[in-house]
Short mmCIF file of C-alpha atoms in Angstrom, two decimals:
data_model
loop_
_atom_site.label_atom_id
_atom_site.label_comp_id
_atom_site.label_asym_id
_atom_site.label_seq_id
_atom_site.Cartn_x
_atom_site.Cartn_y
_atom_site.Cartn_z
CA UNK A 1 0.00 0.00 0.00
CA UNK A 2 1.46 3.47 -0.98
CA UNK A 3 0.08 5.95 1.56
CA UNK A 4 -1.70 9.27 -0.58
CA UNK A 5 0.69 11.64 2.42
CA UNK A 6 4.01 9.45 0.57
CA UNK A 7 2.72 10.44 -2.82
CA UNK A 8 2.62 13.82 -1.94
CA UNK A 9 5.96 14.16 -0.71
CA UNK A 10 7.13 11.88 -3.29
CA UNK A 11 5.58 14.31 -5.74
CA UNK A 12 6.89 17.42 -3.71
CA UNK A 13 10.70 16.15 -4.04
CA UNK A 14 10.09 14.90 -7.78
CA UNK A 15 9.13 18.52 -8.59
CA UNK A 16 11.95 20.21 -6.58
CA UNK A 17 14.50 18.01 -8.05
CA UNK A 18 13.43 18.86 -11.85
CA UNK A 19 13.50 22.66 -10.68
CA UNK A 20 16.81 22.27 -9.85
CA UNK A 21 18.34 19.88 -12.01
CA UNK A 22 19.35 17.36 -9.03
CA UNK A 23 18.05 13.64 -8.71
CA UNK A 24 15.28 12.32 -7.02
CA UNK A 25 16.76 9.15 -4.89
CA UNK A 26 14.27 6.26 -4.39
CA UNK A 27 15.56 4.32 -1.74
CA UNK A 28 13.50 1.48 0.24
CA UNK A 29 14.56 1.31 4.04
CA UNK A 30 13.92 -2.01 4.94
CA UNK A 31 16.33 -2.43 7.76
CA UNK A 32 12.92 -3.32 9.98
CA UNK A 33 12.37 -7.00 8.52
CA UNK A 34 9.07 -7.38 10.12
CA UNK A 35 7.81 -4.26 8.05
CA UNK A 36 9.09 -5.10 4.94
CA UNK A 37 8.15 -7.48 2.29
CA UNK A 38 9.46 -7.76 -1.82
CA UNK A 39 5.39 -7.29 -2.34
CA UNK A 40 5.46 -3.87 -0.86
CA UNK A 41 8.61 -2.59 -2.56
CA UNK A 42 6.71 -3.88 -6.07
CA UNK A 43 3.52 -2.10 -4.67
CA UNK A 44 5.54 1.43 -4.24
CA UNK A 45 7.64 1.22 -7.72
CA UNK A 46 4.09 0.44 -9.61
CA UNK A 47 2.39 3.37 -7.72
CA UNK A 48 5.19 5.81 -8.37
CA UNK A 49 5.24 4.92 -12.33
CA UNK A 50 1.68 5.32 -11.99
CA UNK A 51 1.69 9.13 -11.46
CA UNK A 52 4.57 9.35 -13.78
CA UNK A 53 7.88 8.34 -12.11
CA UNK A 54 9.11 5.49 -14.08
CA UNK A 55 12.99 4.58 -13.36
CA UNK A 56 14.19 6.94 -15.95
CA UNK A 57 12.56 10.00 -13.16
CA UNK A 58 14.87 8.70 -10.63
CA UNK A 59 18.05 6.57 -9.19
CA UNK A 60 17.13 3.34 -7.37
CA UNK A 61 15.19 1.75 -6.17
CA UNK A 62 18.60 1.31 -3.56
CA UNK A 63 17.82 -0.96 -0.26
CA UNK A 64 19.13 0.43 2.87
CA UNK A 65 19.77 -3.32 4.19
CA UNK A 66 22.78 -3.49 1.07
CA UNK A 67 24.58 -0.27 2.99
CA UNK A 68 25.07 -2.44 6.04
CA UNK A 69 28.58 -1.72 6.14
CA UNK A 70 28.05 2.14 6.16
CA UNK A 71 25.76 1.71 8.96
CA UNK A 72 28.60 -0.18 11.12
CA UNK A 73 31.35 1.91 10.37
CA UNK A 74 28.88 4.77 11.62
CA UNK A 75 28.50 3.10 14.67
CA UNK A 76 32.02 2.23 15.28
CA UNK A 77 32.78 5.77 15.07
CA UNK A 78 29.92 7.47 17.38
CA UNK A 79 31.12 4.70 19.91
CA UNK A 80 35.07 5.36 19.42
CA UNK A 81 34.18 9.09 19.75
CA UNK A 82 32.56 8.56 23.12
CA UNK A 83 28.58 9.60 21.58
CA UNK A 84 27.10 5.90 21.85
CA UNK A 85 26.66 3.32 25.01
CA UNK A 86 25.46 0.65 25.78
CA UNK A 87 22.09 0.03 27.99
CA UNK A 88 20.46 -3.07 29.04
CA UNK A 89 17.30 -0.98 30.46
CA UNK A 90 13.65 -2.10 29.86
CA UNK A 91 10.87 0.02 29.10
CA UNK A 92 9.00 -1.10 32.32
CA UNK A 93 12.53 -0.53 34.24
CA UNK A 94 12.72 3.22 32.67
CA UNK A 95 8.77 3.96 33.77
CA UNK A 96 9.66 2.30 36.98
CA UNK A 97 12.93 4.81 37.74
CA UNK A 98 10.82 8.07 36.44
CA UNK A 99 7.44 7.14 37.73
CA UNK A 100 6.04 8.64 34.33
CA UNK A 101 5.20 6.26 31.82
CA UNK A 102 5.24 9.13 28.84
CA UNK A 103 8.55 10.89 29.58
CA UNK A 104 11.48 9.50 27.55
CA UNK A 105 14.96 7.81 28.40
CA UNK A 106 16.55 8.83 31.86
CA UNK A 107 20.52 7.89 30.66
CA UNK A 108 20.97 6.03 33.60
CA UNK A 109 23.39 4.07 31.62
CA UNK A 110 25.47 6.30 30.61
CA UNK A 111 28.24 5.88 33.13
CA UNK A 112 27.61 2.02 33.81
CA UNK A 113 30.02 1.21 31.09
CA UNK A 114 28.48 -1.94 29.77
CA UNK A 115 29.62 -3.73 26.99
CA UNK A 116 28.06 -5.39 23.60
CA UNK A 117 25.59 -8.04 24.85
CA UNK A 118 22.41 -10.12 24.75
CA UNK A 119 19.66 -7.10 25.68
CA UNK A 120 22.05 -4.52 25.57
CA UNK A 121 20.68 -1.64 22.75
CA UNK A 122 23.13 0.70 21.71
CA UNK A 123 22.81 4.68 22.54
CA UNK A 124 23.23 8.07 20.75
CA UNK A 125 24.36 10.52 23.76
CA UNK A 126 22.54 13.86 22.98
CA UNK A 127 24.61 17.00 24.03
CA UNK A 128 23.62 17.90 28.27
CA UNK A 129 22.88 21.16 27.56
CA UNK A 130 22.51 23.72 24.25
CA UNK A 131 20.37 24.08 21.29
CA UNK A 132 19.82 22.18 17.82
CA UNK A 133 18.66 24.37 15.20
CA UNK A 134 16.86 23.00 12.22
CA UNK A 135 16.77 24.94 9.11
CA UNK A 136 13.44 24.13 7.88
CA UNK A 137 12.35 25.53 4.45
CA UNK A 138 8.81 25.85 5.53
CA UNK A 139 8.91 26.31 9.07
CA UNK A 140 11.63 28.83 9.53
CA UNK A 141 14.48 27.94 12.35
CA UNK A 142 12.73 25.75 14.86
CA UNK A 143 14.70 25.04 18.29
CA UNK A 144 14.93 22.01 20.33
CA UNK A 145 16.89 22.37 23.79
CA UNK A 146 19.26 19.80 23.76
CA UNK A 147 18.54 19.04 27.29
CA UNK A 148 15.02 17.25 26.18
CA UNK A 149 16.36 15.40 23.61
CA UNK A 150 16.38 11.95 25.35
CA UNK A 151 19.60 9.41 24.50
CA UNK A 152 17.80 7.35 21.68
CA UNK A 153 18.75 3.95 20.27
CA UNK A 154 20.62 3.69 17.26
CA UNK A 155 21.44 0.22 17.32
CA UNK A 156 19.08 -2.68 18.42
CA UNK A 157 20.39 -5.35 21.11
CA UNK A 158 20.55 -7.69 17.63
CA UNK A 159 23.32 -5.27 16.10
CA UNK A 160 20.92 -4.08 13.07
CA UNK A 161 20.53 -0.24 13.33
CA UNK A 162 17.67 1.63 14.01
CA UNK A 163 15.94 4.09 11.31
CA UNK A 164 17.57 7.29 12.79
CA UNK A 165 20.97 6.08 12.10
CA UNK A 166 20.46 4.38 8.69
CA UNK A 167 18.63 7.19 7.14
CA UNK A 168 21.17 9.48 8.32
CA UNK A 169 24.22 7.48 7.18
CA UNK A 170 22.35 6.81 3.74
CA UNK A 171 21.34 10.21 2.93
CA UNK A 172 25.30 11.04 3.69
CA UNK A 173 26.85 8.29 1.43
CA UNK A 174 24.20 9.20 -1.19
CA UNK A 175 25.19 13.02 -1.31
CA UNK A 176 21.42 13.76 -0.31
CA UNK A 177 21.26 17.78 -0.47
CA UNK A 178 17.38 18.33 0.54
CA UNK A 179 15.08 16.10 2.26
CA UNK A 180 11.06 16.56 2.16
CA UNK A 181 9.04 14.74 4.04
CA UNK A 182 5.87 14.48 6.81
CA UNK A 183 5.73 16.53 9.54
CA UNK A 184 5.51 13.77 11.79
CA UNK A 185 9.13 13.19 11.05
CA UNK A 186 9.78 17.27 12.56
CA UNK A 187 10.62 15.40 16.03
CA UNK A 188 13.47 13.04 14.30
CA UNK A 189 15.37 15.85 12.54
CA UNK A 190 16.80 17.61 15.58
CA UNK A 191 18.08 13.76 16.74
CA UNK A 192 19.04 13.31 12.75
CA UNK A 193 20.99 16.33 13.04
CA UNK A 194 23.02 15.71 15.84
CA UNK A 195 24.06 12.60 13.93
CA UNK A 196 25.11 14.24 10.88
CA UNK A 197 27.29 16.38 13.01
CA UNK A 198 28.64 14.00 14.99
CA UNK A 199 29.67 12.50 12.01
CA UNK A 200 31.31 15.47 10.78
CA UNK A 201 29.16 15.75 7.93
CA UNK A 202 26.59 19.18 7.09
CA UNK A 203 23.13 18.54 7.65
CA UNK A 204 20.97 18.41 3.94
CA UNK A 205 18.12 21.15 3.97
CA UNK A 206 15.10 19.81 6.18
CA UNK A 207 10.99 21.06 4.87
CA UNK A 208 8.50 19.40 6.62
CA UNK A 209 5.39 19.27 4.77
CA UNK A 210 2.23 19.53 6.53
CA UNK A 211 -0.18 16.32 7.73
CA UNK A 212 -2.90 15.50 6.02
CA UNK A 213 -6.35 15.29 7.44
CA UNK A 214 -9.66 13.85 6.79
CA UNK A 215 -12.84 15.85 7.26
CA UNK A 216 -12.92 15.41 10.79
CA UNK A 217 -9.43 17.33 10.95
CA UNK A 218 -7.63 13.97 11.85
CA UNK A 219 -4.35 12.47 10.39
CA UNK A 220 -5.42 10.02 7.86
CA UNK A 221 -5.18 6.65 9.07
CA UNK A 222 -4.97 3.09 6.68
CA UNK A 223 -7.59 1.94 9.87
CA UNK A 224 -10.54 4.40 9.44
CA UNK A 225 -9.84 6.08 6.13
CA UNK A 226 -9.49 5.24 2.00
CA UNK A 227 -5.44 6.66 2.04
CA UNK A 228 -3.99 3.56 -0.80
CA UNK A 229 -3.16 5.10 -4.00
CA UNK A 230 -3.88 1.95 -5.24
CA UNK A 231 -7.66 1.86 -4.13
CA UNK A 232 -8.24 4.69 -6.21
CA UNK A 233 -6.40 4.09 -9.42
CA UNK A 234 -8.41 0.44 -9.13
CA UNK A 235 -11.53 2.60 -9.00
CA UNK A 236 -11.23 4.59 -11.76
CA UNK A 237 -8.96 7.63 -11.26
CA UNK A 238 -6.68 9.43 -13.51
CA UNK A 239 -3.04 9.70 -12.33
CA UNK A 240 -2.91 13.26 -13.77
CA UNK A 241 -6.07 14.06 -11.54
CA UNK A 242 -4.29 12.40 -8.33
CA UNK A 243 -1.37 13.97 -9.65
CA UNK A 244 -2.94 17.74 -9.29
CA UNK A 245 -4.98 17.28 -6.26
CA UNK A 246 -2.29 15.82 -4.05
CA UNK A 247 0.05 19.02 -5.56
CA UNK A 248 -2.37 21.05 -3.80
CA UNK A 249 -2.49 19.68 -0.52
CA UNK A 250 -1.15 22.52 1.34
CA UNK A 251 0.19 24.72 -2.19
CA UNK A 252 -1.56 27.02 -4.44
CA UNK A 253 -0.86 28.03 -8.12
CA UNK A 254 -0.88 31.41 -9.18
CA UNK A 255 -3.95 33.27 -9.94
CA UNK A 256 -7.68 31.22 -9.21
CA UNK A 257 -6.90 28.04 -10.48
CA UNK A 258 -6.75 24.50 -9.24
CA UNK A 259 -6.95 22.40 -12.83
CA UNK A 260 -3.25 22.95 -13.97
CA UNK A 261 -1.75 21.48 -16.15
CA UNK A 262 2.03 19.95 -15.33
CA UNK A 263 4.43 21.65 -16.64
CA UNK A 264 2.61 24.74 -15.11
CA UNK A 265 2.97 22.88 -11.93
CA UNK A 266 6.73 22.55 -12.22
CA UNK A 267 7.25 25.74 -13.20
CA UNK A 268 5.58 27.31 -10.80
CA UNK A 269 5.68 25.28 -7.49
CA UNK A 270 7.87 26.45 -4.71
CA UNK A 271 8.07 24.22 -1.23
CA UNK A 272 8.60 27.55 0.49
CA UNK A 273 5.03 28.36 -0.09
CA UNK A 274 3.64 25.49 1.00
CA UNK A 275 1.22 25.98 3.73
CA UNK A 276 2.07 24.13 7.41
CA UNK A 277 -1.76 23.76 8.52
CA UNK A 278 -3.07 20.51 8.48
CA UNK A 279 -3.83 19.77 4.55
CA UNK A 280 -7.51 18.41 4.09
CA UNK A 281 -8.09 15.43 1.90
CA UNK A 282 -11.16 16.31 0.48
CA UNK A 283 -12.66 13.00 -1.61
CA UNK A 284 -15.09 15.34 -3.21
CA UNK A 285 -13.52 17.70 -4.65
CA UNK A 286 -10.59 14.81 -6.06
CA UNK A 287 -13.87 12.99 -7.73
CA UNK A 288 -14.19 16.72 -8.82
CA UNK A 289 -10.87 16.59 -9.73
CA UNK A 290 -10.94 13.75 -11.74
CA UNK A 291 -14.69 14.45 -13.89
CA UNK A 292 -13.04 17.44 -15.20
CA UNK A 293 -9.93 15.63 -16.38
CA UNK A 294 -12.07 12.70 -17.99
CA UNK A 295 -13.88 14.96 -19.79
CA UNK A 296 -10.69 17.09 -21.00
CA UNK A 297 -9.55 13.16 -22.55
CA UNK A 298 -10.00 13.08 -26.12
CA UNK A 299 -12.60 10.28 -27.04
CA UNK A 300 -10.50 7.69 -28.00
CA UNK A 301 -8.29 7.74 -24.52
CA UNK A 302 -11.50 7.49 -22.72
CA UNK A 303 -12.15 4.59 -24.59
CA UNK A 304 -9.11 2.92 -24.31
CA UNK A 305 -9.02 3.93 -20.23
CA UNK A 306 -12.46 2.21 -19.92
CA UNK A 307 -11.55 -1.12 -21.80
CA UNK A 308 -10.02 -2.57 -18.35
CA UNK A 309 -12.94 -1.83 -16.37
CA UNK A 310 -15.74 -3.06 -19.26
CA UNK A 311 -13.10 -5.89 -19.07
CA UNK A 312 -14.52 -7.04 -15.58
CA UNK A 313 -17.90 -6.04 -16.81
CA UNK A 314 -20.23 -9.13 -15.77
CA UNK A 315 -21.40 -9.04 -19.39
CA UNK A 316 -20.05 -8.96 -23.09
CA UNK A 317 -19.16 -5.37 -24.34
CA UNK A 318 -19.53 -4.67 -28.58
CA UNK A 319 -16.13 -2.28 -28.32
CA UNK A 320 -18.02 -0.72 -31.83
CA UNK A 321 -21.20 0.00 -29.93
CA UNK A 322 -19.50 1.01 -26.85
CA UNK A 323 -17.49 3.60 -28.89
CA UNK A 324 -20.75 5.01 -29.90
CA UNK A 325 -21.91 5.71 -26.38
CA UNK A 326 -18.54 6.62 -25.03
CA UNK A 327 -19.10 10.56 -25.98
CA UNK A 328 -22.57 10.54 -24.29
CA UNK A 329 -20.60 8.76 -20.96
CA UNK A 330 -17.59 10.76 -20.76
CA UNK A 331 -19.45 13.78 -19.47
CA UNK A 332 -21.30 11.71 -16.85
CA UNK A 333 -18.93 9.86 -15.31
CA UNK A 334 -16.10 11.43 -11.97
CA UNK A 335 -14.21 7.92 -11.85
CA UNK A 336 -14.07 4.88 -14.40
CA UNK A 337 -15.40 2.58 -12.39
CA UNK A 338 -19.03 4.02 -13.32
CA UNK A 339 -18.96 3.19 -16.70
CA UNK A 340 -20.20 -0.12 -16.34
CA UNK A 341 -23.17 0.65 -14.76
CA UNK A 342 -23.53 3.44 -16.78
CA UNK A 343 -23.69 1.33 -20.28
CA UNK A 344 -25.31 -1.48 -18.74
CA UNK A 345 -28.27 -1.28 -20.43
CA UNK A 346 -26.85 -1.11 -23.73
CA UNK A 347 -25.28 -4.71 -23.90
CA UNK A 348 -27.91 -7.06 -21.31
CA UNK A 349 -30.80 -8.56 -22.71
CA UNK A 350 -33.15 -6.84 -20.54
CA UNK A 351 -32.39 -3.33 -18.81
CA UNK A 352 -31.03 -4.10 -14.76
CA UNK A 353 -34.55 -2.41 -12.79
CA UNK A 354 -33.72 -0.51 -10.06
CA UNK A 355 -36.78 -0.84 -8.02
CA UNK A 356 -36.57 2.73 -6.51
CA UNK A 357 -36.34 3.93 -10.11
CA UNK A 358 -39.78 2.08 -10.92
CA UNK A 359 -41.78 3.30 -8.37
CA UNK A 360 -40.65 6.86 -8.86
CA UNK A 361 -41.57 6.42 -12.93
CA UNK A 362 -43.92 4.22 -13.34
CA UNK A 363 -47.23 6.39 -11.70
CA UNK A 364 -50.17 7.07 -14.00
CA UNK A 365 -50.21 8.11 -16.57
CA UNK A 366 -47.40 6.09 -16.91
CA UNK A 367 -49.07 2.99 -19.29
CA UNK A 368 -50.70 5.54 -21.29
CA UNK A 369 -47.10 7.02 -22.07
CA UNK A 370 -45.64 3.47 -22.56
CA UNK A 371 -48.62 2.85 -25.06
CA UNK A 372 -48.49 6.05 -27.15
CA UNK A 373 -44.98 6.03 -27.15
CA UNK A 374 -44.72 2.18 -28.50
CA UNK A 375 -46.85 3.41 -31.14
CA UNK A 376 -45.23 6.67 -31.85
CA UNK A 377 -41.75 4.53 -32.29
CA UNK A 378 -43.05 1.89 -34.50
CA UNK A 379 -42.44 4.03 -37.86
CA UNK A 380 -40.70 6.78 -36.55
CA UNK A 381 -37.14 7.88 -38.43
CA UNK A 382 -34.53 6.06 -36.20
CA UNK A 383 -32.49 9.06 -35.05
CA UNK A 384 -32.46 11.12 -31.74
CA UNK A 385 -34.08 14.29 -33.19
CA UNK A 386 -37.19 12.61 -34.55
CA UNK A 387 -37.65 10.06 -31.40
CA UNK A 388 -37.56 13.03 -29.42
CA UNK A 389 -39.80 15.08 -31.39
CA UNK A 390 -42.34 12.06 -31.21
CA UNK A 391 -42.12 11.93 -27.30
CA UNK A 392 -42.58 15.94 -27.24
CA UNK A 393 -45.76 15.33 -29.11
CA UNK A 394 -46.93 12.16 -26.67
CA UNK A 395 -46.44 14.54 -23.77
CA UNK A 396 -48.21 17.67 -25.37
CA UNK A 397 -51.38 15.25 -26.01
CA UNK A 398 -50.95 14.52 -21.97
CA UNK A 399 -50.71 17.86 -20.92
CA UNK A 400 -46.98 16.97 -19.81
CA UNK A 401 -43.09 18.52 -20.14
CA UNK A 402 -40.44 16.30 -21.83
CA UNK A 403 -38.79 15.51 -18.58
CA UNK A 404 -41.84 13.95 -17.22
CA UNK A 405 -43.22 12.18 -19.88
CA UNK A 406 -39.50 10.42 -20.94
CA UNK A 407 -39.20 9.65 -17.71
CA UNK A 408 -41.33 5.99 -17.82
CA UNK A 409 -39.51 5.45 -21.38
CA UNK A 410 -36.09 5.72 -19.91
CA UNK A 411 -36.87 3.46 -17.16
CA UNK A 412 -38.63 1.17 -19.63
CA UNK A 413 -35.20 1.17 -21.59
CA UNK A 414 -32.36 1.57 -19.18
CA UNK A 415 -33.75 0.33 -15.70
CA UNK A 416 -33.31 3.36 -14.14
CA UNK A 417 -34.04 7.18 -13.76
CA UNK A 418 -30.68 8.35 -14.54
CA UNK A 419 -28.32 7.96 -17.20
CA UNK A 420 -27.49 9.14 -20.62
CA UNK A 421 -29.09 11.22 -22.75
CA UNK A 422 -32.40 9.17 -23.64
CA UNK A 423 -32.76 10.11 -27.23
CA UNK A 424 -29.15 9.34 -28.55
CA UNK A 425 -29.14 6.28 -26.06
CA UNK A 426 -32.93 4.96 -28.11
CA UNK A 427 -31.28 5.64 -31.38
CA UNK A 428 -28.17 3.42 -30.99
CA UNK A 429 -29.64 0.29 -28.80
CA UNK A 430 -32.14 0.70 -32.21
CA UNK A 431 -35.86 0.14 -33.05
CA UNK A 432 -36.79 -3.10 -32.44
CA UNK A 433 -34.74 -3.49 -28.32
CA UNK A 434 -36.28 -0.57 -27.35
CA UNK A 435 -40.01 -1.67 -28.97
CA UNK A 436 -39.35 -4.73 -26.69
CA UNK A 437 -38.68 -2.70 -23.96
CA UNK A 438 -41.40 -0.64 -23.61
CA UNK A 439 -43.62 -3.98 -24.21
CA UNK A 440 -41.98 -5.56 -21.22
CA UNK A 441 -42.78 -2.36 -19.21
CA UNK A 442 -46.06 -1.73 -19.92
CA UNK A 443 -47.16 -5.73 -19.45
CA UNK A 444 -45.30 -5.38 -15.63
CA UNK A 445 -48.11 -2.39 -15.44
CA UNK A 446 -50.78 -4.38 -16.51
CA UNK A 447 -50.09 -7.75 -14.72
CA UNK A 448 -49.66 -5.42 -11.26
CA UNK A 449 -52.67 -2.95 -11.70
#
């Protein structure tokens, strides 16, 4: 699963690194076994060529288990240099000493002098007193007092090395000049920092994009909300439409516009100006979003974008009759997935009733529609203009508008009240389905009155 917040900043550093003419780095850090799997890694390169960053937009994909040697020259040095310990201490032992269950690591075994061993983690020692500065592109010069910055584990009692240390020593040996990322990870970069230096290498440039929200202004979560890229490509959105939404999660383009195209996006987009309040995922206005750049397709790509999804249509699809109702479904449709449903009627042998749309259509003088209608069709010129002239006339004779006397024939023809555009939709299912039709309709009238 590739988390909509990592496309963002994956997006974010994509854009910055065309701006500048650098290279955007894909690296996997798998160093934590039990959270990584060959099916994930698959799962992130297929969503990232999805929105447009194939291996020719970036270097990798590089593991950070294959720089193993980096990491334990690292820690050789931070422990020669007197800035790592040992420490046996559990977490039940540390709430135990402070009597606080939330504050952090105490050092207590800092001056106990222990040496490599079964349950024994391995220590960063963070400076007793003074200030880390980050240099944050978005946030300014935040400052973290040294003093609070617990001693945190760089190196598990198993020897493999913790996150902090491995991104750190990667983004060094990599030559890694700016890293953008979640503000959740604000709280690492002071701790991040302190390794660089003691390391004797120059922090990168830190910008901490803001979190995104749902609409109850909390962090998206995998447990309560839709966050997988993949979920919504599989329903039917565009990855240019993802692509501009997720751009504007917490940035603006110039002037009053939100549907931009790319190369306006690169050009324009700064990370300075990127917002830091909470960005709101807003599933609406991405369906939005995505209706306006289905309809921008030229025919033929919507065509070809709904072939997988009439694919896994529970019923045959003509691709030459299809291509005949794509232009009438293209402006109907926000996400793919709808097509089917939306052309349904065009390819079963009997329209799929939707029972709500029945009993909404189907009051008097509903038969007497069906009837004059049936007859009205039987030698009528086969084309939308004159089948919708005919209705006109059926509905003048009733004393009715258009959009209450078609309303029986569409459900008569498509199952339901919605849909296409009735007319266009009689004239290319042709005379003699939509003659059935009616029939069918108007003897389920009779057999219930």
């Amino acid at each position: 699963m590739f988390h909509v917040g990592g496309a963002r900043s994956a997006l974010f550093n994509w854009v910055m690194a065309a701006q500048s003419g650098g290279t955007l780095v894909l690296r996997i850090e798998d160093t934590d076994a039990s959270r990584n799997s060959p099916e994930w890694t698959e799962g992130i390169i297929r969503a990232l060529a999805w929105l447009g960053m194939d291996g020719e937009q970036y270097e990798g994909p590089y593991f950070q288990s294959a720089n193993a040697d980096k990491h334990a020259e690292a820690v050789q040095t931070l422990k020669d240099a007197g800035r790592a310990y040992y420490c046996d201490c559990s977490r039940e032992a540390i709430v135990a000493r402070t009597g606080d269950q939330h504050k952090g690591y105490d050092g207590f075994c800092r001056t106990r002098g222990l040496e490599p061993g079964p349950g024994r983690a391995l220590r960063f020692r963070t400076p007793d007193e003074g200030q880390t500065t980050v240099v944050d592109l978005l946030r300014g010069k935040p400052v973290f007092e040294n003093a609070v910055l617990e001693d945190f584990v760089i190196a598990r009692a198993d020897g493999s090395v913790t996150f902090l240390l491995a991104n750190a020593v990667d983004d060094m040996s990599q030559g890694i000049t700016h890293v953008v990322r979640g503000e959740e990870h604000l709280s690492n970069a002071p701790k991040q920092q302190l390794l660089w230096e003691a390391l004797g290498v120059e922090p990168p440039v830190w910008a901490h994009v803001p979190v995104i929200v749902n609409e109850k202004r909390q962090k998206l979560s995998k447990r309560r909300d839709k966050v997988a890229l993949e979920d919504y490509r599989a329903e039917g959105y565009l990855a240019e439409a993802m692509r501009n939404y997720l751009m504007l999660l917490g940035w603006a383009p110039s002037g009053d516009r939100e549907i931009v195209p790319w190369d306006v996006i690169v050009d324009e987009f700064r990370i300075e100006d990127v917002n830091t309040s909470p960005a709101f995922f807003d599933e609406k206005k991405l369906r939005s979003f995505n209706g306006e750049y289905i309809r921008a397709l030229p025919v033929e790509k919507f065509i070809a974008e709904c072939l997988p999804f009439l694919e896994r249509a529970p019923f045959d699809v003509d691709v030459a009759v299809f291509a005949e109702l794509a232009p009438l479904a293209q402006t109907r449709i926000a996400v793919l997935s709808e097509i089917v449903q939306m052309i349904d009627f065009a390819f079963l042998d009997e329209p799929p009733t939707d029972e709500q749309s029945w009993k909404k259509a189907m009051k008097e003088p509903a038969a007497d529609i069906l009837a004059a209608a049936e007859a009205a069709y039987r030698d009528a010129p086969w084309n939308a203009a004159e089948l919708k002239d005919r209705l006109e006339r059926v509905g003048a004779e009733h004393g009715l508008k258009l959009g209450k006397t078609q309303a029986p024939v569409r459900v008569a023809v498509t199952g339901r009240t919605v849909g296409l555009p009735l007319f266009e939709s009689l004239e290319i299912l042709g005379r003699d389905r939509t003659l059935a039709r009616i029939a069918a309709a108007r003897a389920r009238l009779e057999a219930s009155a």
